[in-house]
XYZ file of C-alpha atoms in Angstrom:
94
model
C -125.865 8.725 -12.320
C -126.883 5.392 -13.745
C -124.727 3.468 -16.206
C -124.700 0.057 -17.849
C -121.914 -2.095 -16.395
C -120.510 -5.355 -17.762
C -120.434 -7.993 -15.012
C -119.649 -11.234 -16.863
C -120.655 -12.918 -20.115
C -124.436 -12.881 -20.278
C -124.791 -10.392 -17.412
C -125.065 -6.589 -17.559
C -126.384 -4.422 -14.719
C -127.495 -0.821 -14.371
C -125.585 0.700 -11.437
C -125.038 4.051 -9.787
C -121.602 5.412 -10.724
C -119.894 8.802 -10.344
C -120.742 11.388 -13.010
C -117.901 11.641 -15.553
C -115.607 14.660 -15.693
C -113.732 16.249 -18.564
C -110.130 15.133 -18.093
C -108.485 15.765 -21.443
C -108.775 17.279 -24.890
C -111.566 16.770 -27.436
C -114.084 15.410 -24.957
C -117.791 15.859 -24.417
C -120.114 14.709 -21.667
C -123.504 13.649 -23.037
C -126.704 13.084 -21.051
C -128.153 10.010 -22.728
C -131.811 10.203 -23.723
C -132.012 6.897 -25.643
C -129.474 4.145 -26.276
C -129.202 0.927 -28.225
C -127.031 -2.161 -28.381
C -124.239 -2.230 -30.940
C -123.397 -5.504 -32.641
C -119.864 -5.253 -31.253
C -121.333 -5.462 -27.723
C -122.532 -8.985 -28.425
C -119.016 -10.389 -28.742
C -118.100 -9.896 -25.084
C -121.714 -10.361 -23.904
C -121.668 -13.860 -25.405
C -118.157 -14.511 -24.045
C -116.495 -14.638 -27.470
C -114.249 -11.630 -26.715
C -112.725 -10.474 -23.422
C -113.953 -7.466 -21.475
C -112.975 -6.320 -17.987
C -115.638 -7.014 -15.358
C -117.012 -3.755 -13.943
C -116.323 -1.715 -17.084
C -118.905 0.800 -18.280
C -120.510 -0.121 -21.577
C -122.523 1.475 -24.329
C -121.620 3.701 -27.233
C -124.723 3.968 -29.421
C -126.959 6.772 -28.172
C -128.715 10.062 -28.653
C -128.551 12.751 -26.026
C -127.896 16.302 -24.936
C -124.433 17.825 -24.560
C -123.793 18.772 -20.939
C -120.165 19.909 -21.148
C -117.259 20.025 -23.610
C -113.520 20.531 -23.253
C -112.144 23.929 -24.296
C -110.913 22.950 -27.761
C -114.276 21.468 -28.851
C -115.919 24.026 -31.124
C -118.398 22.076 -33.259
C -120.831 21.233 -30.434
C -121.834 23.112 -27.286
C -123.863 22.505 -24.119
C -127.580 21.891 -24.772
C -126.972 20.624 -28.338
C -128.923 17.474 -29.229
C -126.481 14.902 -30.648
C -126.148 11.409 -32.065
C -123.383 9.272 -30.576
C -122.456 6.669 -33.230
C -120.119 3.718 -32.699
C -117.292 5.713 -34.279
C -117.262 8.089 -31.274
C -117.280 5.660 -28.375
C -114.839 7.686 -26.271
C -117.632 10.145 -25.549
C -118.396 10.213 -21.833
C -122.120 9.678 -21.487
C -124.485 9.255 -18.582
C -128.155 8.722 -17.829
C-alpha cells in the first residue's frame, strides 16, 4: 500500500509500506479515497515541532472501512466514513 511518510522538515514522500493490521481494541482500517493536510501537520513540516523521520503521516481523510476490531459496533466494513483530526489513531491506507 502507499502511505505518506515524513522524511525531514520540508520533505514528505509517498512510499510503499505494509498494510496495517488490527492489533488492539477500538480500531478500524480505512481505505483512503481522498485526504487533506491538517494545520497541525505544518508545524513539523516547517521544522517548528519535532517528528520522527520515517513516521507515517496524515489524519484528515474520507474513505471506506475495510476492517474493524470486534468491539467496534458503530461502523462496519464497506461503510463510507469521514476521518477527522479527532480520530487520528485510525489506521488508514491508500
